[in-house]
mmCIF file of C-alpha atoms and ligand atoms in Angstrom:
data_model
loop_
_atom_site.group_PDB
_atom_site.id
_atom_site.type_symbol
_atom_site.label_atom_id
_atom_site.label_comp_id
_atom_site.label_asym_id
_atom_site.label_seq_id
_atom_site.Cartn_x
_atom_site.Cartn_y
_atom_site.Cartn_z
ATOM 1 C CA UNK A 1135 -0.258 20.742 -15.963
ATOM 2 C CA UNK A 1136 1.219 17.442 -17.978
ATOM 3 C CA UNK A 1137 2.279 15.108 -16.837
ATOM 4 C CA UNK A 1138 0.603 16.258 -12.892
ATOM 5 C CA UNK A 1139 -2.128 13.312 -12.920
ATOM 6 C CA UNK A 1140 -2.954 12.582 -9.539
ATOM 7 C CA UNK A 1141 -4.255 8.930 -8.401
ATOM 8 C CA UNK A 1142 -3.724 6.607 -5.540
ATOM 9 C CA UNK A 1143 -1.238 3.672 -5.282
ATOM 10 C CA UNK A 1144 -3.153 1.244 -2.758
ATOM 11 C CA UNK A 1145 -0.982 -1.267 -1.404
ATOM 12 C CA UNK A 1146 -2.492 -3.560 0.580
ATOM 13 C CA UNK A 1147 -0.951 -6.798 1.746
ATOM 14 C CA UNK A 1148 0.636 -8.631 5.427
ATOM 15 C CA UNK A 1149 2.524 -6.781 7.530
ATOM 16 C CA UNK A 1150 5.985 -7.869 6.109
ATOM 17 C CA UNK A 1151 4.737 -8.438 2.675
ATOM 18 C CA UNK A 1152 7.193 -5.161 1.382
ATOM 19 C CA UNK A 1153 4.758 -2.266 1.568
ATOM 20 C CA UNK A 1154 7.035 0.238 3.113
ATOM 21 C CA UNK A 1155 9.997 -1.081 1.561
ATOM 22 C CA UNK A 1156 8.547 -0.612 -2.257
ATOM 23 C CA UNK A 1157 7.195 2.624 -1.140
ATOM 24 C CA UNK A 1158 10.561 3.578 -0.229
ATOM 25 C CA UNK A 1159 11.974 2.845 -3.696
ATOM 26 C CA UNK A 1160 9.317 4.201 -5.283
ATOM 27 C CA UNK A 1161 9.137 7.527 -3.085
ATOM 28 C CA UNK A 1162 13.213 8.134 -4.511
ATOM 29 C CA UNK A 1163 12.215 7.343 -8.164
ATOM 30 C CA UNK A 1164 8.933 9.311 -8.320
ATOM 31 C CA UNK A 1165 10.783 12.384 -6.848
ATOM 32 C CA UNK A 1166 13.918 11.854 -8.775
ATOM 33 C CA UNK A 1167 11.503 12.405 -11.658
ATOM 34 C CA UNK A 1168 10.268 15.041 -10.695
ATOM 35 C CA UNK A 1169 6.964 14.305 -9.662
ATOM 36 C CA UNK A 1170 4.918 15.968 -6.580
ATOM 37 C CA UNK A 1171 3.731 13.130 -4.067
ATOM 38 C CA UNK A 1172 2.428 12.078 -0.261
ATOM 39 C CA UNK A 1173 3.019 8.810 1.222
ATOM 40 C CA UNK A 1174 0.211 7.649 4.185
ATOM 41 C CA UNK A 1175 2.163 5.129 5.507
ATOM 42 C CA UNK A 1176 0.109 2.774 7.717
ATOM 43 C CA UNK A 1177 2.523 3.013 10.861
ATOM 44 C CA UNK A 1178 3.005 6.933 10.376
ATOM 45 C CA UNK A 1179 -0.790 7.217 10.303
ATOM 46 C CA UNK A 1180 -1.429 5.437 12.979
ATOM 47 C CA UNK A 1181 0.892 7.753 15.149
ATOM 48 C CA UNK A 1182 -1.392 10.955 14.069
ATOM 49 C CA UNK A 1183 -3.932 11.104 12.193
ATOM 50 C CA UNK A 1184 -5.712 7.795 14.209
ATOM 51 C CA UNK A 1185 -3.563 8.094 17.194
ATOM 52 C CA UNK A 1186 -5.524 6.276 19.819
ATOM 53 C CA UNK A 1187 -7.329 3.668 17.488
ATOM 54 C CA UNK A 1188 -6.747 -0.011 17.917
ATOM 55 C CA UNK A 1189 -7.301 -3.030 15.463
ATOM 56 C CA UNK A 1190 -10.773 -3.745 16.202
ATOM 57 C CA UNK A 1191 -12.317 -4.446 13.152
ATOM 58 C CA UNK A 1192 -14.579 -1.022 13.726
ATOM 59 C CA UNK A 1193 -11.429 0.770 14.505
ATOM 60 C CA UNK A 1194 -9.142 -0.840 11.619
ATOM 61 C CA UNK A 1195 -12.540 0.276 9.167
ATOM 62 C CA UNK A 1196 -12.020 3.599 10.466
ATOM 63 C CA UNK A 1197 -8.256 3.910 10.023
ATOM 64 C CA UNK A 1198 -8.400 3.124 6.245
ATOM 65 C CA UNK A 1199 -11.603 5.314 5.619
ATOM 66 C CA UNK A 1200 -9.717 8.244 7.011
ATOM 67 C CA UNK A 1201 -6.650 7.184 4.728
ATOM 68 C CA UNK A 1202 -8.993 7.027 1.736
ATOM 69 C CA UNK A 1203 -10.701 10.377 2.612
ATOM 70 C CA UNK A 1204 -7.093 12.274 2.921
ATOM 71 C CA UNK A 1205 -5.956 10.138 -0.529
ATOM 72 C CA UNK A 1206 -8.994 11.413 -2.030
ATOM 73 C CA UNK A 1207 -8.671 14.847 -1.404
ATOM 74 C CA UNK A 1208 -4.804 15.038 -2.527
ATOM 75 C CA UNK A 1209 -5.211 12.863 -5.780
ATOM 76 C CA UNK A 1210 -8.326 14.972 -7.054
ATOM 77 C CA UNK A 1211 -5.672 17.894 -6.884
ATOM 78 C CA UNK A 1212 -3.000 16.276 -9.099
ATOM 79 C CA UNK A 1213 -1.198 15.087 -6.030
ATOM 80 C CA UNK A 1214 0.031 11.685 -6.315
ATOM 81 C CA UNK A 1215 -0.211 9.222 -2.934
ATOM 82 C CA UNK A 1216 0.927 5.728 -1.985
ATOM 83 C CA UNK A 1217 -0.909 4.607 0.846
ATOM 84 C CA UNK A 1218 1.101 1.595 2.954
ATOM 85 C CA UNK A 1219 -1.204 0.129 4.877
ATOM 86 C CA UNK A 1220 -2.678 -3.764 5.832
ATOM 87 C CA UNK A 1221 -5.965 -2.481 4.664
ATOM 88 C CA UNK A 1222 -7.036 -6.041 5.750
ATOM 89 C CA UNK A 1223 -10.983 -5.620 4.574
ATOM 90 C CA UNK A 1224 -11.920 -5.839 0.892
ATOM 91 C CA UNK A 1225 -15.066 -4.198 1.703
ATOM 92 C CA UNK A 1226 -13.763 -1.266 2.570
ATOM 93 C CA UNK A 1227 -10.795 -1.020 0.180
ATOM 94 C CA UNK A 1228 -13.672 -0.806 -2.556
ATOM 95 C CA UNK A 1229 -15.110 2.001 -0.569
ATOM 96 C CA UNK A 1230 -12.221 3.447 -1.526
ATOM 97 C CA UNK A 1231 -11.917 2.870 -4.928
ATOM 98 C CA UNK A 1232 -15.587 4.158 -5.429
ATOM 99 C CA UNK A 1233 -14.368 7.153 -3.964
ATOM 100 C CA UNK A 1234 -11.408 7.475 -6.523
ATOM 101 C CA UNK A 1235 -12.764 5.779 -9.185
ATOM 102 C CA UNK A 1236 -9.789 5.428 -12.204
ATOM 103 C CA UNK A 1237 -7.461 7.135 -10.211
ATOM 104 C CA UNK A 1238 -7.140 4.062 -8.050
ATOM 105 C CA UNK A 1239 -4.954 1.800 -8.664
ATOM 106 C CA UNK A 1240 -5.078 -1.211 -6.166
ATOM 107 C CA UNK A 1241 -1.763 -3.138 -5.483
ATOM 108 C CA UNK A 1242 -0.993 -6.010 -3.989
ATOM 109 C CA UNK A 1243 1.685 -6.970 -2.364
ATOM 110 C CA UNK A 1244 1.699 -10.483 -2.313
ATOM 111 C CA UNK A 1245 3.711 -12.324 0.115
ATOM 112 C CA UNK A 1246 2.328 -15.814 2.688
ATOM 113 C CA UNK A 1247 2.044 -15.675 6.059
ATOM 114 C CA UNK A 1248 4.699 -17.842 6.160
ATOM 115 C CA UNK A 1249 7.051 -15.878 4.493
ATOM 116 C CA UNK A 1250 5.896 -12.934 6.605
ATOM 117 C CA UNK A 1251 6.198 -14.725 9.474
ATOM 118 C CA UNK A 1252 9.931 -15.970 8.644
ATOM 119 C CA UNK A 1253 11.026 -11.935 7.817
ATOM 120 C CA UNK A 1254 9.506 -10.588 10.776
ATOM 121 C CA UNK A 1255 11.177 -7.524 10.105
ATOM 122 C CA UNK A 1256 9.781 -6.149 13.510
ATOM 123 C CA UNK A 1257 9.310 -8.916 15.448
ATOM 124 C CA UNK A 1258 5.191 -8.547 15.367
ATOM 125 C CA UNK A 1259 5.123 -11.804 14.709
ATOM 126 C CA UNK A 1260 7.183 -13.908 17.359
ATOM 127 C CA UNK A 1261 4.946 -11.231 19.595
ATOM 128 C CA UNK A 1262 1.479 -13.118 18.045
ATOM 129 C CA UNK A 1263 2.108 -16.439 17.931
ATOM 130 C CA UNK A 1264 3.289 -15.891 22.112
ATOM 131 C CA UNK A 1265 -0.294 -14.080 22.907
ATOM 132 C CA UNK A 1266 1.606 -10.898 23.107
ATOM 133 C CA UNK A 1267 -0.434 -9.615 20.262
ATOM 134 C CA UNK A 1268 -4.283 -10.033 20.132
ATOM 135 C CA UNK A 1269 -5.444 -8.877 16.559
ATOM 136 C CA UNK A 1270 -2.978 -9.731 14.139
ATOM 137 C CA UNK A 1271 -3.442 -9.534 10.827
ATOM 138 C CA UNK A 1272 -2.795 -13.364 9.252
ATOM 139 C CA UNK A 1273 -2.528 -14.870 12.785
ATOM 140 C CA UNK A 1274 -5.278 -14.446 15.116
ATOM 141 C CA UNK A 1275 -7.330 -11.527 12.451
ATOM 142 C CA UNK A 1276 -8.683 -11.897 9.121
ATOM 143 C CA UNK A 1277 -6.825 -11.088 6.094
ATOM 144 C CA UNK A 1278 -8.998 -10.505 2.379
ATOM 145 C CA UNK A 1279 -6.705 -10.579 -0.271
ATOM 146 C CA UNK A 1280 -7.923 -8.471 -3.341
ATOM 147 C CA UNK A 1281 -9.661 -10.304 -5.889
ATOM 148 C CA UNK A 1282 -8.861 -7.925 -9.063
ATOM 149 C CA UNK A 1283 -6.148 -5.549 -7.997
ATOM 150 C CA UNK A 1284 -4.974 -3.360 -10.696
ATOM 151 C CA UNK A 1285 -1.249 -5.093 -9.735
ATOM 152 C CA UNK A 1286 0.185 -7.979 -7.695
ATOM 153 C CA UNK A 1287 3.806 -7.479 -7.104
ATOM 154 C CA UNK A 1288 4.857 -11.067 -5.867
ATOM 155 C CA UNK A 1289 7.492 -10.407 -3.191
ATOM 156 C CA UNK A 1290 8.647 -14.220 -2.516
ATOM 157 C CA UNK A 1291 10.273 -14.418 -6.244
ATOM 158 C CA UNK A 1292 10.978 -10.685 -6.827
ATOM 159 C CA UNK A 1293 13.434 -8.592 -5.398
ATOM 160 C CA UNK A 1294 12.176 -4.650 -3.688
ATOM 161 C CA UNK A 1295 13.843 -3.281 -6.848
ATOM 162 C CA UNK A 1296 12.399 -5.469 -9.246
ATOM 163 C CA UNK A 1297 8.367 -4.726 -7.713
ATOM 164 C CA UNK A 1298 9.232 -1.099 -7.901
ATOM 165 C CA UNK A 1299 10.361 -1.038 -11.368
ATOM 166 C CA UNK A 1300 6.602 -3.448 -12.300
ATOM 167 C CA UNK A 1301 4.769 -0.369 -10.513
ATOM 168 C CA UNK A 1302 6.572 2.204 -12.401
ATOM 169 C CA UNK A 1303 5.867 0.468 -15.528
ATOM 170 C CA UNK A 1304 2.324 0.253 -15.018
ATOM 171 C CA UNK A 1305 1.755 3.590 -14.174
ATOM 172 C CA UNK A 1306 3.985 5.089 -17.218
ATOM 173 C CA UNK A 1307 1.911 2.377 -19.582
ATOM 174 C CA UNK A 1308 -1.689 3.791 -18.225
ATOM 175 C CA UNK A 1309 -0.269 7.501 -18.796
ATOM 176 C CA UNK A 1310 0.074 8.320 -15.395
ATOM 177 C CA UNK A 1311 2.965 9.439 -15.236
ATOM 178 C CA UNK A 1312 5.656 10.569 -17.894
ATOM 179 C CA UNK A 1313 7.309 7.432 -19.724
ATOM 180 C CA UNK A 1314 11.238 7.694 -19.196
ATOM 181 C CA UNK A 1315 13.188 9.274 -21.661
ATOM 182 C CA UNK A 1316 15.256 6.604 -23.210
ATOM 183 C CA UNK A 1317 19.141 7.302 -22.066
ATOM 184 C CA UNK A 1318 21.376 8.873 -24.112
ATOM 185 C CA UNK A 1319 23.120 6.659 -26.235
ATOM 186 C CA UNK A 1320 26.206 8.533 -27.456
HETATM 187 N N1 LIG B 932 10.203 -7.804 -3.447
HETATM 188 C C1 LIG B 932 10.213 -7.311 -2.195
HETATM 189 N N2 LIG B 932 9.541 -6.195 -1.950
HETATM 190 C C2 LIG B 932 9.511 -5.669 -0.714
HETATM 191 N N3 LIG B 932 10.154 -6.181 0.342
HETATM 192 C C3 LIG B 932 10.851 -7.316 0.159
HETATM 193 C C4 LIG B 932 10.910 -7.931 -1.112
HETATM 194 N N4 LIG B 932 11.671 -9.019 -1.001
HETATM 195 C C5 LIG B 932 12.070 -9.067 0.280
HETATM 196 N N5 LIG B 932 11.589 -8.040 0.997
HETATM 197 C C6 LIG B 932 11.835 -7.798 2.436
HETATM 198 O O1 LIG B 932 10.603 -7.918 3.146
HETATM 199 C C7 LIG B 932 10.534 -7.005 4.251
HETATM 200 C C8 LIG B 932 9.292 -6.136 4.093
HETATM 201 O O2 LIG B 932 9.138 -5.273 5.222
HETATM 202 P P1 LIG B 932 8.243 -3.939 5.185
HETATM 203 O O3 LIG B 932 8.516 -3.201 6.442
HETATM 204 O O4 LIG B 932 8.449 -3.238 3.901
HETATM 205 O O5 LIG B 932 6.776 -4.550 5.219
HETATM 206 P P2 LIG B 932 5.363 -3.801 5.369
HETATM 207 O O6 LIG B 932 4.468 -4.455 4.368
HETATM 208 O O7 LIG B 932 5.534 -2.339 5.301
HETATM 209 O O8 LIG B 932 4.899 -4.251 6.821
HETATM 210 P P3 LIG B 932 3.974 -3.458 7.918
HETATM 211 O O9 LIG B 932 2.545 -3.657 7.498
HETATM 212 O O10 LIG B 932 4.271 -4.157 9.211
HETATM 213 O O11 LIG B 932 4.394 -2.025 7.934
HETATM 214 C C9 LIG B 932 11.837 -6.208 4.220
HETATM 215 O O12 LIG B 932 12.753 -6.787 5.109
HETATM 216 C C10 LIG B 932 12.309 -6.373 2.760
HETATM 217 O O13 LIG B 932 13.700 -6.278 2.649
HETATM 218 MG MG1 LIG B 933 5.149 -0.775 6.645
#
């Protein structure tokens, strides 16, 4: 059907960086247009799909390989997916794009540890830097940022709204979805 392409938004990026927050925003557009669509949202994930894994680096590899494997089978069916999570590990990030091939679109959301670490929207980080946490991403665990993501949406100097609106544009340039009809001007 037109205008039904699936593919794969891959955010990857700190915890804090925005992921969830420009899903959000783009979760209310996309369906406001219309379009069919799954979010795997690294926290949601984590309570189902890999309930029970921890952030071992075999166990984070395994988490994002079963995200890629469920994004994989819903994009090859027209279904579109954002996928919100760290995804810390370039290597296996391109394991998923080889998977997906064009229909994955790599974005990163681009935001320092220190700016991360001042949000600390859930208080993850206060948690690390006491020892509370072992394993954290961009404190005591490795972070690989992308090295030719289809998009970087720069969350220090944008707003949520602003990164949104970049995605949207990129996917309605690449024919991905529908380009916006122009409002009426009457
Ligand atoms: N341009 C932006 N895009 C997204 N979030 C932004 C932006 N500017 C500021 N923020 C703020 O940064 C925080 C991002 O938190 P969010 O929960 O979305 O991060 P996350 O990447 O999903 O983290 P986690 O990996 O822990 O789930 C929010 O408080 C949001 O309001
Ligand atoms: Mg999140």
């Amino acid at each position: 059907m037109a205008g039904e392409k699936g593919f794969t938004l891959w955010f990857t990026g700190l915890s804090g960086s925005g992921k969830t927050t420009i899903t959000n925003l783009l979760v209310k557009e996309l369906l406001a247009r219309g379009s069919k669509l799954e979010v795997l949202d690294g926290d949601v994930v984590r309570e189902n799909l890999s309930k029970g894994l921890g952030f071992s680096k075999e166990d984070r590899d395994t988490n994002i390989r079963r995200i890629a494997f469920v994004a994989n089978l819903l994009s090859r069916n027209g279904v579109p997916v954002i996928t919100a999570a760290i995804s810390p590990y370039r290597a296996i990030r391109d394991e998923a794009r080889q998977m997906m091939g064009d229909r994955f679109i790599e974005v990163y959301v681009k935001a320092s540890v220190e700016t991360c670490e001042k949000r600390d929207v859930k208080g993850l980080y206060a948690k690390a830097r006491a020892g509370e946490i072992k394993e954290f991403t961009g404190i005591s665990d490795p972070y690989e940022p992308p090295l030719n993501p289809e998009i970087t949406v720069d969350t220090e100097s944008q707003t949520p709204e602003e990164s949104a609106q970049q995605i949207l544009a990129y996917l309605e340039e690449r024919g991905f979805i529908p380009a916006r009809q122009a409002a009426a001007t009457a």
